Each structure stands twice: as C-alpha cells, then as structure tokens.
C-alpha cells in the first residue's frame, strides 16, 4: 500500500511533481556534468599542455657523456604507450658554416614535431636526407632562405674533418635558444660523424599528471642506472598549478549548484507540504503516526531524487560532452561510475532538502480537517 | 455501560471558554446528536472526543481510558484503533481511487486488505465506483466512501461532523439509511449537525450554547432535560 500510495501521489499529481523532478534533474545534470569534467580536466588539459613542449628529459647518469639507444628504449618503456605524445633524442655537435661556428643537433624530426608543436617553421619540415632546418638567428647571420644550399664542416668522431652539403628546408622560429641551432636528421649527423648510437639528451612529452610523472621518474631511476630522468619543472609545475585551480573552480561550482538544488527542492517540497496540509491532517486524523507521515513524504522525495538522478546522468553526460567539444575540442568518455554516484548524491540531496518540509508536515494539526480550513 | 464520559470538561483559549464545564455520558450503542449555533463549542467538543485536542480541565473517558491524560502518540493510536471519523467535506485523498482511500485507513491501522475494503464499499453501495478518483464521484458518493473508510477498522465510536451538510436530499437519505443500519448493528454514533431532521434520527440531542450544554432532548421518550 505504501508504494501504491506514493506512486499514485507521484503519477496522478504529475504536473506538481514534475516541477520537483525538474529541480532535482537540473541539479543532477549539472552535478554529473561537472564531476565528469572535473575528472576529465587533467586528461583534457594534459593534452593541451603538451603543446608547450617536453615535460621530462633523459640525460646520461654520472660521468657518462652520452646515452645509448638501448638505454633510452628501456627508459621510455616505463611510460604507458597511450600517454606518450613524443620522444625526441638529440645529439649535439659543434660545426662550421663558412668558417663560422654553430651548434648542430641531430634528432628525429618527426618526433620533434610532436614534442615541440609550438615551433614555427618558415618553409618546410625536412623530409628528404640532406635537408635541414636552421634557427632564425643562424639564417639571419649567414643570410639563408628556404631552398638555400649550404656546406657544413666539422670534425668527425675520429677527429678527421668532414664536409657535407645540405639544402635548407625551413627556418625555425621559437623565441628561444632553438633559433641558434641547426637541426638535421640523426642519420645525417651520424653519417657525417662516422659513428652511431650516441645520444646527448632525450626530450619526452608525456600526457600525465605531476604525480604520475614523478612515479615514472622513480621507476626509471631505480631500473635504468645509465639514464637520469628529470622533470621540466617549469612545465610540470605550471601544469599542476593550473589544473589544481581549474579543479578547485569546478569543485566550488559543483558545491554551489548542489546547494542551490537543495534550496530549490526544499522550496518545492515545502510548497507541496503547504498544498497538502489538509491531506496530511487527514492522514493523521486517520491514525497516521509522525513516522508514517515522515515515511510518506521522504519516500516521495527519495523516489524523485532517484529518478531526477537517473535523468541527470544522461543529461549530465550530454552537458559534459558539449562543454568538452566546445572548450577542449575533444570528446569525453562516459564514466559508468557516474550512474550510481549521481543517483546516490541526488537521493541524499533530496533527502536533506526534504527534512525541513517533512518536519513541517509532521507538525500539521489533524484537527484542521474538522475546522474545514 | 458508558463508552464515552465527559466530566467537567472545559477548553479555554486565552480568555475565551470554548467549552465550559461539560458533563456528558454516551452509552455503548447510542446515537447522539450535538447541535448548536456557530461558536457554541461543537467542533471543540469533536476535537476533544476525537483525540485531536485535549481539554484544559476535566477528564474524558473513552472505553475506560482517560484520554485527557494521554500523550500525542497514544492519542494517535486511540484515534486509529477506536474512532471512525466522517467529515462534512469528505476529505478524500484526491490522487487515490475510492478503494485506495478506504485502504489508506487500513494501512495506518494494520494491514491493507483489498477484498475487505471492497466489501466496505459494497456496503455503502459503491462497489461499481471502486476504481474512480474522488473527482469522478458525486458529493453523495464521496461521502459514502468517507463512511466506508470510517467503518473499515470496526471503530467503537463513529464521530460524524455535519455528515449531510454538503449533500442534496436524496444523498442525505442514503447516508442516513447507512447510519440507521449502523445503529441497528449496535454502533455508537456521535453526529454534529445543524440539520434538525438529521438530529431527529438520533436517540438524544445535546444542544450547546456558549460552550455549555443548554439542554438534552431525548427523542425516544420525548423528554427534555435542562443543562
């Protein structure tokens, strides 16, 4: 009879209850949407931050002057493959162009495009062997333009002089030290130097939180002694600060929305109680105890909470997806855990919001049914 | 044996004496009518006898229990177990069907029994309207549902507040027929009414004026006793 009664109250008075259901559903939608965004911010923003360059570098340990490809491969294996945005090894070598000294860097140019997406290249990224990039400072100094031919000289690994002709594919503009470098493929530099498998530093761009990066650092330090991993604190710390502030903001908005929902539901339920004073008085006149009246109203409130929560899960995902697509231009994945979390929180919030109206319902005097109020 | 006894009962609101030193006994099985003009204390007396209010002074003994000394929780239990209430405005729950309205009283009393609730509706001639909502019933039908609800838990005392006040003559007769039948079966009925024709049906008429019993009329013996 209890279920029959509260179901009838909700179904046959649906126009009234729809208002309360909407209040709960709107709250649950924003709650579910914001919590989904809250949890997805590190992932979404992590992707954004990766456009600001490497956040972890690998350098040789102790007295060692270079890294081997095997050590680098082993160290990189500690990063989850889906978190790796790019890994660019660098080998530096002093060279000369027209007897002027410069620093050349051999690297994997395809990986550099991933680790340093902020580089602006006037011209083309090198695609053929013998094609190179130079920084703006170098190009200005020796008056190079994309397509220029140039000869680079230097001493190879055995101290013998080498001379190689290159075509300038593009000019790099970064606003940083990179503008003073010459960039070529690792194969071209190794060909000029006459030796293989020498890496001075590896720049890694990993999509992970500060805590996760620290854990990778510890694992590499413990397992690959030849490699010393270092966090690029400038990047990781600013990432952490921004993420913390963003999450705090979303958390605050969520709390405010929950409070507003609670006030809204409490007001609606209070109106429901006021409207149903005669019915409550009648139930009490028929012998309903205060506990029964409480149970009746809380039951209605909790069912509203459950249905509002369920509605909020679906609408919340649509809300989060819309925000994510518009703000981060990336889709968000549905979290199954949001179903019970949203429903439980909606039930809890509705239950709390019903406390005052229920108290008011319990205080209704059964004698009102005889007074004909 | 008296089912209900009021001894020196007064109810005072500030300086107003709504009931002033009332003494009244209602034997088991009696049909009693309470009459009086507005403000004479009829509703106050109904509230006290119906366990919805307590007197300021005096005692009210219902089935051997002094209800003026009971706490609100006990009064709720007494109201649930011993009293059947019938209202002028019917007070049916508008989102429940006629059958469910009867079952609500069972639910708060003990356990709902659909079959028994249906029998109660049959008794008041409304079996065919069991699945109708109050808004789909006429005033007379609503009052009969209210009576079925009042009777479903076999109360010792039926308290009716202007039971025919909102009905036309045809429906008034139907309701009075039900009351007559209940009386023949031995129910104790207290009816508050303005209608002399309804009051005439009772065995005794208590007339209240300014919170006091002005007189008691005995319909069977045609005697009149001054209050």
Coordinates of C-alpha atoms in Angstrom, one line a residue:
Chain A
X1 CA 0.0 0.0 0.0
X2 CA 2.9 2.3 0.8
X3 CA 4.4 2.0 -2.7
X4 CA 0.9 2.2 -4.2
X5 CA 0.2 5.4 -2.3
X6 CA 3.4 7.2 -3.1
X7 CA 3.4 6.0 -6.7
X8 CA -0.2 7.3 -7.1
X9 CA 0.9 10.6 -5.5
X10 CA 3.7 11.0 -7.9
X11 CA 1.9 9.7 -11.0
X12 CA -1.5 11.2 -10.5
X13 CA -0.2 14.5 -9.4
X14 CA 2.5 14.6 -12.1
X15 CA 2.1 18.3 -13.0
X16 CA 3.0 19.2 -9.4
X17 CA 5.7 16.6 -9.1
X18 CA 7.3 17.5 -12.5
X19 CA 8.5 20.8 -11.0
X20 CA 10.3 19.0 -8.2
X21 CA 11.6 16.4 -10.6
X22 CA 12.9 19.1 -12.9
X23 CA 14.6 20.8 -9.9
X24 CA 16.4 17.5 -9.0
X25 CA 17.2 16.6 -12.6
X26 CA 18.7 20.0 -13.3
X27 CA 20.9 19.8 -10.2
X28 CA 21.8 16.2 -11.0
X29 CA 22.6 17.1 -14.6
X30 CA 25.0 19.9 -13.6
X31 CA 26.5 17.7 -10.8
X32 CA 27.0 14.8 -13.2
X33 CA 28.3 17.0 -16.0
X34 CA 30.7 19.0 -13.7
X35 CA 32.0 15.9 -12.0
X36 CA 32.7 14.3 -15.4
X37 CA 34.5 17.4 -16.5
X38 CA 36.3 17.6 -13.1
X39 CA 37.7 14.1 -13.6
X40 CA 38.5 14.7 -17.3
X41 CA 40.3 18.1 -16.9
X42 CA 43.7 16.6 -16.2
X43 CA 43.4 14.4 -19.3
X44 CA 42.0 17.2 -21.5
X45 CA 44.3 19.9 -20.1
X46 CA 47.3 17.5 -20.2
X47 CA 46.7 17.2 -24.0
X48 CA 46.6 21.0 -24.2
X49 CA 49.8 21.4 -22.1
X50 CA 51.6 19.0 -24.4
X51 CA 51.7 21.8 -27.0
X52 CA 54.0 23.7 -24.7
X53 CA 56.9 21.3 -25.1
X54 CA 58.6 18.4 -23.3
X55 CA 57.9 17.9 -19.6
X56 CA 60.6 15.3 -19.0
X57 CA 64.1 14.9 -20.2
X58 CA 66.5 11.9 -20.1
X59 CA 70.3 12.7 -19.6
X60 CA 73.3 10.4 -19.1
X61 CA 74.0 9.4 -15.5
X62 CA 77.1 10.4 -13.5
X63 CA 80.4 10.6 -15.5
X64 CA 78.8 9.3 -18.7
X65 CA 78.7 11.8 -21.6
X66 CA 76.1 10.1 -23.7
X67 CA 73.1 7.6 -23.8
X68 CA 72.7 4.5 -25.9
X69 CA 69.6 3.8 -27.9
X70 CA 69.0 0.6 -25.9
X71 CA 69.1 2.6 -22.6
X72 CA 66.7 5.2 -24.0
X73 CA 64.3 2.5 -25.3
X74 CA 64.3 0.8 -21.9
X75 CA 63.6 4.1 -20.0
X76 CA 60.8 5.0 -22.4
X77 CA 59.2 1.6 -21.9
X78 CA 58.2 2.9 -18.4
X79 CA 55.8 5.4 -19.9
X80 CA 52.3 4.0 -20.8
X81 CA 52.2 3.9 -24.6
X82 CA 48.9 5.8 -24.7
X83 CA 50.5 8.7 -22.6
X84 CA 53.5 9.2 -24.9
X85 CA 53.0 12.2 -27.1
X86 CA 56.5 12.2 -28.4
X87 CA 60.1 11.2 -27.6
X88 CA 62.9 13.2 -29.4
X89 CA 66.5 12.2 -29.0
X90 CA 69.2 14.9 -29.6
X91 CA 72.9 14.6 -30.4
X92 CA 74.8 17.9 -30.4
X93 CA 77.9 18.6 -32.4
X94 CA 79.9 21.8 -33.0
X95 CA 80.1 22.6 -36.7
X96 CA 81.0 25.5 -39.0
X97 CA 79.3 27.2 -41.9
X98 CA 81.6 29.4 -43.9
X99 CA 84.1 29.2 -41.0
X100 CA 81.5 30.5 -38.6
X101 CA 80.9 28.2 -35.6
X102 CA 77.4 26.9 -34.9
X103 CA 75.8 24.0 -32.9
X104 CA 74.2 21.3 -34.9
X105 CA 71.6 18.9 -33.4
X106 CA 70.8 15.5 -34.9
X107 CA 67.3 14.3 -34.0
X108 CA 64.2 12.5 -35.0
X109 CA 62.5 15.4 -36.8
X110 CA 59.1 13.6 -36.9
X111 CA 59.2 13.3 -33.1
X112 CA 60.3 16.9 -32.7
X113 CA 57.1 18.0 -34.4
X114 CA 55.2 16.1 -31.6
X115 CA 57.3 17.2 -28.6
X116 CA 57.6 20.8 -29.8
X117 CA 54.4 21.7 -31.7
X118 CA 54.9 25.3 -30.9
X119 CA 57.9 25.6 -33.4
X120 CA 57.0 27.9 -36.2
X121 CA 58.8 26.7 -39.4
X122 CA 59.1 29.2 -42.3
X123 CA 59.4 26.8 -45.3
X124 CA 59.0 23.0 -44.9
X125 CA 59.9 20.4 -42.4
X126 CA 62.8 18.3 -43.8
X127 CA 61.5 15.1 -45.5
X128 CA 64.5 14.0 -47.6
X129 CA 68.0 13.1 -46.4
X130 CA 70.3 16.1 -46.7
X131 CA 67.5 18.6 -45.8
X132 CA 67.9 20.6 -42.7
X133 CA 66.3 23.3 -40.5
X134 CA 68.2 26.3 -39.1
X135 CA 67.1 28.7 -36.4
X136 CA 66.2 32.3 -37.3
X137 CA 69.4 33.6 -35.7
X138 CA 71.6 31.3 -37.9
X139 CA 69.6 32.2 -41.0
X140 CA 69.9 35.9 -40.3
X141 CA 73.6 35.7 -39.7
X142 CA 74.5 34.0 -42.9
X143 CA 71.6 35.2 -44.9
X144 CA 69.8 31.9 -45.6
X145 CA 66.4 31.4 -47.1
X146 CA 64.4 28.2 -47.5
X147 CA 65.9 26.4 -50.5
X148 CA 69.4 27.7 -50.0
X149 CA 72.3 25.3 -50.4
X150 CA 75.0 25.3 -47.7
X151 CA 78.1 23.3 -46.7
X152 CA 78.6 22.2 -43.1
X153 CA 82.1 21.3 -42.0
X154 CA 83.4 19.9 -38.7
X155 CA 85.4 17.1 -37.1
X156 CA 84.1 13.6 -37.0
X157 CA 84.3 11.1 -34.2
X158 CA 87.8 10.2 -35.2
X159 CA 89.0 13.9 -35.3
X160 CA 89.0 14.0 -39.1
X161 CA 87.5 16.9 -40.9
X162 CA 84.1 16.3 -42.7
X163 CA 82.3 18.4 -45.1
X164 CA 78.7 17.8 -46.2
X165 CA 76.3 19.7 -48.5
X166 CA 72.7 20.3 -47.3
X167 CA 69.6 22.0 -48.6
X168 CA 67.8 24.4 -46.2
X169 CA 64.3 23.2 -45.9
X170 CA 62.9 25.7 -43.4
X171 CA 63.8 28.3 -40.8
X172 CA 62.7 27.7 -37.2
X173 CA 61.2 30.4 -35.1
X174 CA 60.6 29.7 -31.4
X175 CA 61.6 32.8 -29.5
X176 CA 64.1 30.6 -27.6
X177 CA 67.5 29.1 -27.8
X178 CA 66.5 26.8 -30.6
X179 CA 66.9 29.8 -33.0
X180 CA 70.7 29.4 -32.7
X181 CA 70.7 25.8 -33.8
X182 CA 71.0 23.8 -36.9
X183 CA 68.6 20.8 -37.0
X184 CA 69.1 17.7 -39.1
X185 CA 68.1 14.1 -39.0
X186 CA 70.0 11.8 -36.7
X187 CA 71.0 9.7 -39.7
X188 CA 72.6 12.7 -41.5
X189 CA 74.6 13.7 -38.4
X190 CA 75.7 10.1 -37.8
X191 CA 76.8 9.8 -41.4
X192 CA 78.9 13.0 -41.0
X193 CA 80.3 11.9 -37.6
X194 CA 81.0 8.4 -38.7
X195 CA 79.6 6.7 -35.6
X196 CA 76.3 5.5 -34.3
X197 CA 74.2 5.3 -31.2
X198 CA 75.3 8.5 -29.4
X199 CA 72.5 10.5 -27.7
X200 CA 73.2 13.5 -25.5
X201 CA 69.6 14.2 -24.3
X202 CA 66.1 12.9 -24.9
X203 CA 63.1 15.2 -24.7
X204 CA 59.9 13.4 -23.8
X205 CA 56.4 14.8 -23.9
X206 CA 54.2 12.7 -21.7
X207 CA 50.5 13.2 -21.1
X208 CA 50.4 12.6 -17.3
X209 CA 49.9 14.4 -14.0
X210 CA 52.8 15.6 -11.9
X211 CA 52.3 12.7 -9.5
X212 CA 52.4 10.2 -12.4
X213 CA 55.5 11.8 -13.9
X214 CA 57.2 11.6 -10.5
X215 CA 56.4 7.9 -10.3
X216 CA 57.9 7.3 -13.8
X217 CA 61.0 9.2 -12.8
X218 CA 61.4 7.0 -9.7
X219 CA 60.9 3.8 -11.8
X220 CA 63.4 4.8 -14.4
X221 CA 66.0 5.9 -11.7
X222 CA 65.6 2.5 -10.0
X223 CA 65.7 0.3 -13.1
X224 CA 67.8 2.1 -15.7
X225 CA 71.0 3.3 -13.9
X226 CA 72.6 4.7 -17.1
X227 CA 69.7 7.2 -17.5
X228 CA 68.8 10.1 -15.3
X229 CA 65.3 11.3 -15.8
X230 CA 64.5 15.0 -14.9
X231 CA 61.2 16.7 -14.9
X232 CA 61.0 20.0 -16.7
X233 CA 59.7 21.8 -13.6
X234 CA 58.8 25.0 -15.5
X235 CA 56.2 23.0 -17.4
X236 CA 55.1 20.4 -14.9
X237 CA 54.7 22.9 -12.0
X238 CA 52.7 25.4 -14.1
X239 CA 50.6 22.4 -15.3
X240 CA 49.9 21.3 -11.7
X241 CA 49.0 24.9 -10.6
X242 CA 46.6 25.5 -13.5
X243 CA 45.0 22.0 -13.0
X244 CA 44.6 22.5 -9.3
X245 CA 43.0 25.9 -9.8
X246 CA 40.7 24.7 -12.5
X247 CA 39.6 21.7 -10.5
X248 CA 39.0 23.8 -7.4
X249 CA 36.8 26.1 -9.5
X250 CA 34.8 23.2 -10.9
X251 CA 34.5 21.8 -7.3
X252 CA 33.3 25.1 -6.0
X253 CA 30.7 25.5 -8.8
X254 CA 29.5 21.9 -8.1
X255 CA 29.1 22.6 -4.4
X256 CA 27.2 25.8 -5.1
X257 CA 25.0 24.0 -7.6
X258 CA 24.2 21.3 -5.1
X259 CA 23.3 23.9 -2.5
X260 CA 21.1 25.7 -5.0
X261 CA 19.4 22.4 -6.0
X262 CA 18.8 21.6 -2.3
X263 CA 17.2 25.0 -1.8
X264 CA 15.1 24.6 -4.9
X265 CA 14.0 21.1 -3.9
X266 CA 13.3 22.2 -0.3
X267 CA 11.2 25.1 -1.6
X268 CA 9.3 22.9 -3.9
X269 CA 8.7 20.3 -1.3
X270 CA 7.7 23.0 1.2
X271 CA 5.1 24.2 -1.3
X272 CA 3.9 20.6 -1.7
X273 CA 3.5 20.3 2.0
X274 CA 1.6 23.5 2.3
X275 CA -0.6 22.5 -0.6
X276 CA -1.2 19.1 1.1
X277 CA -1.7 20.2 4.7
X278 CA -5.3 19.0 4.6
X279 CA -4.2 15.6 3.3
X280 CA -1.6 15.3 6.0
X281 CA -4.1 16.4 8.6
X282 CA -6.5 13.8 7.3
X283 CA -3.8 11.0 7.4
X284 CA -3.0 12.0 11.0
X285 CA -6.7 12.1 11.8
X286 CA -7.0 8.5 10.4
X287 CA -4.2 7.5 12.8
X288 CA -1.0 8.0 10.8
X289 CA 1.9 8.4 13.2
X290 CA 4.5 11.1 12.7
X291 CA 6.8 8.3 11.5
X292 CA 4.3 7.3 8.8
X293 CA 3.9 10.9 7.6
X294 CA 7.7 11.2 7.5
X295 CA 8.0 8.0 5.6
X296 CA 5.3 9.0 3.1
X297 CA 7.0 12.4 2.3
X298 CA 10.6 11.1 2.4
X299 CA 9.5 8.2 0.1
X300 CA 8.1 10.6 -2.4
X301 CA 11.3 12.8 -2.1
X302 CA 13.7 9.9 -2.4
X303 CA 11.9 8.5 -5.5
X304 CA 12.1 12.0 -7.0
X305 CA 15.8 12.0 -6.1
X306 CA 16.4 8.6 -7.8
X307 CA 14.5 9.5 -11.0
X308 CA 16.0 13.0 -11.1
X309 CA 19.4 11.5 -10.6
X310 CA 18.9 9.0 -13.4
X311 CA 17.7 11.7 -15.7
X312 CA 20.7 13.8 -14.6
X313 CA 23.2 11.1 -15.5
X314 CA 22.1 11.1 -19.2
X315 CA 21.6 14.9 -19.4
X316 CA 24.9 15.5 -17.5
X317 CA 26.9 13.4 -20.0
X318 CA 25.3 15.4 -22.9
X319 CA 26.2 18.6 -20.9
X320 CA 29.8 17.5 -20.3
X321 CA 30.2 16.3 -23.9
X322 CA 29.0 19.7 -25.2
X323 CA 31.4 21.6 -22.9
X324 CA 34.3 19.3 -23.8
X325 CA 33.7 19.6 -27.5
X326 CA 33.4 23.4 -27.4
X327 CA 36.1 24.1 -24.9
X328 CA 38.7 21.4 -25.4
X329 CA 37.6 20.3 -28.9
X330 CA 37.8 16.7 -27.8
X331 CA 35.1 14.2 -26.9
X332 CA 34.7 13.0 -23.4
X333 CA 34.3 9.3 -22.4
X334 CA 31.2 8.2 -20.4
X335 CA 32.0 7.1 -16.9
X336 CA 29.8 4.2 -15.7
X337 CA 30.7 5.1 -12.1
X338 CA 28.7 8.3 -12.6
X339 CA 25.4 6.4 -12.7
X340 CA 25.4 5.2 -9.0
X341 CA 27.3 8.3 -7.8
X342 CA 24.8 10.8 -9.3
X343 CA 21.8 8.8 -8.2
X344 CA 23.1 8.4 -4.7
X345 CA 24.0 12.1 -4.4
X346 CA 20.6 13.1 -5.8
X347 CA 18.8 10.9 -3.3
X348 CA 21.0 12.3 -0.5
X349 CA 20.5 15.9 -1.5
X350 CA 16.7 15.4 -2.0
X351 CA 16.5 13.6 1.4
X352 CA 18.3 16.5 3.1
X353 CA 16.2 19.0 1.2
X354 CA 13.0 17.2 2.4
X355 CA 14.0 17.3 6.1
X356 CA 12.5 20.8 6.7
X357 CA 9.3 20.2 4.7
X358 CA 8.9 16.8 6.4
X359 CA 9.3 18.5 9.8
X360 CA 6.7 20.9 8.8
X361 CA 4.4 18.1 7.6
X362 CA 4.8 16.3 11.0
X363 CA 3.7 19.5 12.8
X364 CA 0.4 19.7 10.9
X365 CA -2.5 19.5 13.4
X366 CA -5.0 16.8 12.5
X367 CA -7.8 19.0 13.8
X368 CA -7.6 21.1 10.6
X369 CA -9.8 18.5 8.9
X370 CA -12.6 19.3 11.3
X371 CA -12.2 23.1 11.2
X372 CA -12.7 23.0 7.4
X373 CA -9.7 25.1 6.7
Chain B
X1 CA -22.3 0.8 30.2
X2 CA -20.9 4.2 29.0
X3 CA -18.5 4.2 26.1
X4 CA -17.7 7.9 26.5
X5 CA -17.8 10.1 29.5
X6 CA -17.0 13.8 29.7
X7 CA -16.5 15.0 33.3
X8 CA -16.4 18.8 34.0
X9 CA -14.6 19.3 30.7
X10 CA -13.5 22.9 29.8
X11 CA -11.5 24.2 27.0
X12 CA -10.1 27.7 27.4
X13 CA -8.4 29.8 24.6
X14 CA -6.9 32.8 26.3
X15 CA -10.0 34.5 27.9
X16 CA -12.5 32.5 25.7
X17 CA -14.2 29.5 27.2
X18 CA -14.9 27.3 24.2
X19 CA -16.3 24.6 26.4
X20 CA -17.4 25.3 29.9
X21 CA -17.7 22.6 32.5
X22 CA -19.3 19.9 30.3
X23 CA -20.7 16.7 31.8
X24 CA -21.9 14.1 29.3
X25 CA -22.2 10.3 29.1
X26 CA -22.7 8.3 25.9
X27 CA -23.7 4.7 26.5
X28 CA -22.4 2.0 24.1
X29 CA -24.7 1.7 21.1
X30 CA -26.3 5.1 21.4
X31 CA -26.9 7.5 18.5
X32 CA -26.2 11.0 19.9
X33 CA -26.6 14.3 18.0
X34 CA -24.9 17.5 19.0
X35 CA -26.5 20.7 17.9
X36 CA -25.9 24.4 18.5
X37 CA -25.1 27.6 16.7
X38 CA -21.7 28.5 15.3
X39 CA -19.2 29.2 18.1
X40 CA -21.2 27.1 20.6
X41 CA -18.3 24.6 21.0
X42 CA -19.4 21.7 18.8
X43 CA -16.1 21.5 16.9
X44 CA -14.1 21.9 20.0
X45 CA -16.0 19.0 21.6
X46 CA -15.5 16.9 18.4
X47 CA -11.8 17.6 18.5
X48 CA -11.5 16.6 22.2
X49 CA -13.6 13.4 21.8
X50 CA -11.8 12.6 18.5
X51 CA -8.4 12.7 20.4
X52 CA -7.2 15.6 18.3
X53 CA -7.1 18.1 21.2
X54 CA -7.0 18.0 25.0
X55 CA -9.3 19.7 27.4
X56 CA -7.9 22.5 29.6
X57 CA -9.7 21.0 32.6
X58 CA -11.7 17.9 33.3
X59 CA -11.5 14.3 32.1
X60 CA -12.7 12.4 29.0
X61 CA -13.0 8.7 29.5
X62 CA -13.2 6.7 26.2
X63 CA -13.6 2.9 26.7
X64 CA -12.3 3.2 30.2
X65 CA -9.2 5.3 29.3
X66 CA -8.8 8.9 30.3
X67 CA -7.7 10.4 27.0
X68 CA -7.2 13.8 28.6
X69 CA -4.1 12.4 30.2
X70 CA -2.6 10.6 27.2
X71 CA 0.4 11.9 25.2
X72 CA 0.0 12.7 21.4
X73 CA 1.4 9.3 20.4
X74 CA -1.2 7.4 22.5
X75 CA -3.9 9.7 21.2
X76 CA -2.9 8.9 17.6
X77 CA -3.2 5.2 18.5
X78 CA -6.6 5.6 20.2
X79 CA -7.9 7.6 17.2
X80 CA -6.6 4.9 14.9
X81 CA -8.0 1.9 16.8
X82 CA -11.2 3.2 18.3
X83 CA -12.6 6.1 16.3
X84 CA -14.1 6.4 12.8
X85 CA -14.3 9.9 11.5
X86 CA -16.8 11.2 9.0
X87 CA -16.3 14.8 7.7
X88 CA -18.6 17.3 6.2
X89 CA -16.1 18.0 3.4
X90 CA -15.4 14.2 2.9
X91 CA -11.6 14.8 2.9
X92 CA -10.8 12.0 0.4
X93 CA -7.2 11.9 -0.9
X94 CA -7.6 13.2 -4.4
X95 CA -5.0 11.1 -6.1
X96 CA -6.2 7.8 -4.7
X97 CA -9.2 5.8 -6.0
X98 CA -12.3 5.2 -3.8
X99 CA -10.9 1.7 -3.0
X100 CA -7.5 3.1 -2.2
X101 CA -9.0 5.8 0.0
X102 CA -10.6 3.1 2.1
X103 CA -7.4 1.1 2.2
X104 CA -5.4 4.0 3.5
X105 CA -7.3 3.8 6.8
X106 CA -6.5 0.0 6.9
X107 CA -2.8 0.8 6.1
X108 CA -2.4 3.2 9.0
X109 CA -4.4 0.8 11.3
X110 CA -2.9 -2.6 10.5
X111 CA -2.7 -4.2 7.1
X112 CA -4.5 -3.2 3.9
X113 CA -6.9 -5.9 2.6
X114 CA -8.3 -5.0 -0.8
X115 CA -11.1 -7.6 -0.5
X116 CA -12.3 -6.2 2.8
X117 CA -12.1 -2.6 1.5
X118 CA -14.2 -3.7 -1.5
X119 CA -16.8 -5.2 0.9
X120 CA -16.9 -1.9 2.8
X121 CA -17.6 -0.1 -0.5
X122 CA -20.3 -2.7 -1.4
X123 CA -21.9 -1.9 2.0
X124 CA -22.3 1.7 1.1
X125 CA -23.4 0.8 -2.5
X126 CA -20.2 1.9 -4.3
X127 CA -18.7 -1.3 -5.4
X128 CA -19.1 -0.2 -9.0
X129 CA -17.2 3.0 -8.4
X130 CA -14.2 1.5 -6.5
X131 CA -11.7 2.4 -9.2
X132 CA -12.9 6.0 -9.6
X133 CA -11.0 9.0 -8.3
X134 CA -12.8 11.4 -5.9
X135 CA -13.0 14.0 -8.8
X136 CA -15.1 11.4 -10.7
X137 CA -17.6 10.9 -7.9
X138 CA -20.6 12.9 -6.8
X139 CA -20.7 14.6 -3.4
X140 CA -23.0 11.8 -2.1
X141 CA -20.7 9.1 -3.4
X142 CA -17.7 10.8 -1.9
X143 CA -19.4 10.9 1.5
X144 CA -20.2 7.2 1.2
X145 CA -16.5 6.5 0.5
X146 CA -15.8 8.6 3.6
X147 CA -18.2 6.4 5.6
X148 CA -16.7 3.2 4.2
X149 CA -13.3 4.5 5.3
X150 CA -14.5 5.3 8.8
X151 CA -16.1 1.9 9.2
X152 CA -13.3 -0.3 7.7
X153 CA -11.4 -0.7 11.0
X154 CA -14.6 -1.5 13.1
X155 CA -14.4 1.5 15.4
X156 CA -16.0 1.6 18.8
X157 CA -17.2 5.2 18.2
X158 CA -18.3 6.9 14.9
X159 CA -17.8 10.6 15.0
X160 CA -19.5 12.5 12.2
X161 CA -19.1 16.2 11.6
X162 CA -22.1 17.6 9.6
X163 CA -22.2 14.3 7.5
X164 CA -25.0 15.6 5.3
X165 CA -24.0 19.3 5.3
X166 CA -22.9 19.2 1.7
X167 CA -25.5 16.8 0.3
X168 CA -28.8 17.0 -1.5
X169 CA -31.9 15.4 -0.1
X170 CA -31.5 12.2 -2.0
X171 CA -28.0 11.6 -0.9
X172 CA -28.8 12.8 2.7
X173 CA -31.4 10.0 2.9
X174 CA -28.8 7.4 1.6
X175 CA -26.3 8.5 4.2
X176 CA -29.0 8.5 7.0
X177 CA -30.0 5.0 5.9
X178 CA -26.4 3.8 6.4
X179 CA -26.4 5.5 9.8
X180 CA -29.7 3.8 10.8
X181 CA -28.3 0.4 9.7
X182 CA -25.1 1.0 11.7
X183 CA -27.1 2.0 14.7
X184 CA -29.2 -1.2 14.4
X185 CA -26.0 -3.2 14.4
X186 CA -25.0 -1.6 17.7
X187 CA -22.5 1.1 16.6
X188 CA -22.1 4.1 18.9
X189 CA -22.6 7.3 16.8
X190 CA -22.0 10.9 17.7
X191 CA -23.2 13.3 15.0
X192 CA -22.6 17.1 15.0
X193 CA -25.2 18.7 12.9
X194 CA -27.1 21.9 12.2
X195 CA -29.9 20.0 10.5
X196 CA -32.9 19.3 12.8
X197 CA -34.0 16.4 10.5
X198 CA -30.7 14.7 10.9
X199 CA -30.7 15.3 14.7
X200 CA -34.2 13.9 14.9
X201 CA -32.8 10.5 13.9
X202 CA -30.6 10.3 17.0
X203 CA -31.7 8.9 20.3
X204 CA -30.6 12.0 22.2
X205 CA -29.8 15.6 21.1
X206 CA -27.3 17.6 23.1
X207 CA -27.7 21.4 22.4
X208 CA -24.7 23.5 23.1
X209 CA -24.8 27.3 23.6
X210 CA -21.8 29.4 24.5
X211 CA -19.7 26.3 25.4
X212 CA -22.3 24.9 27.8
X213 CA -25.0 22.2 27.4
X214 CA -28.1 24.3 27.1
X215 CA -30.4 21.2 27.1
X216 CA -30.5 17.5 26.2
X217 CA -33.5 16.2 24.3
X218 CA -34.5 12.5 24.5
X219 CA -36.1 11.7 21.1
X220 CA -37.5 8.3 22.2
X221 CA -39.2 9.5 25.4
X222 CA -39.8 13.0 24.1
X223 CA -38.4 14.3 27.3
X224 CA -36.3 17.4 27.7
X225 CA -33.7 18.0 30.3
X226 CA -32.2 21.4 31.1
X227 CA -28.4 21.7 31.1

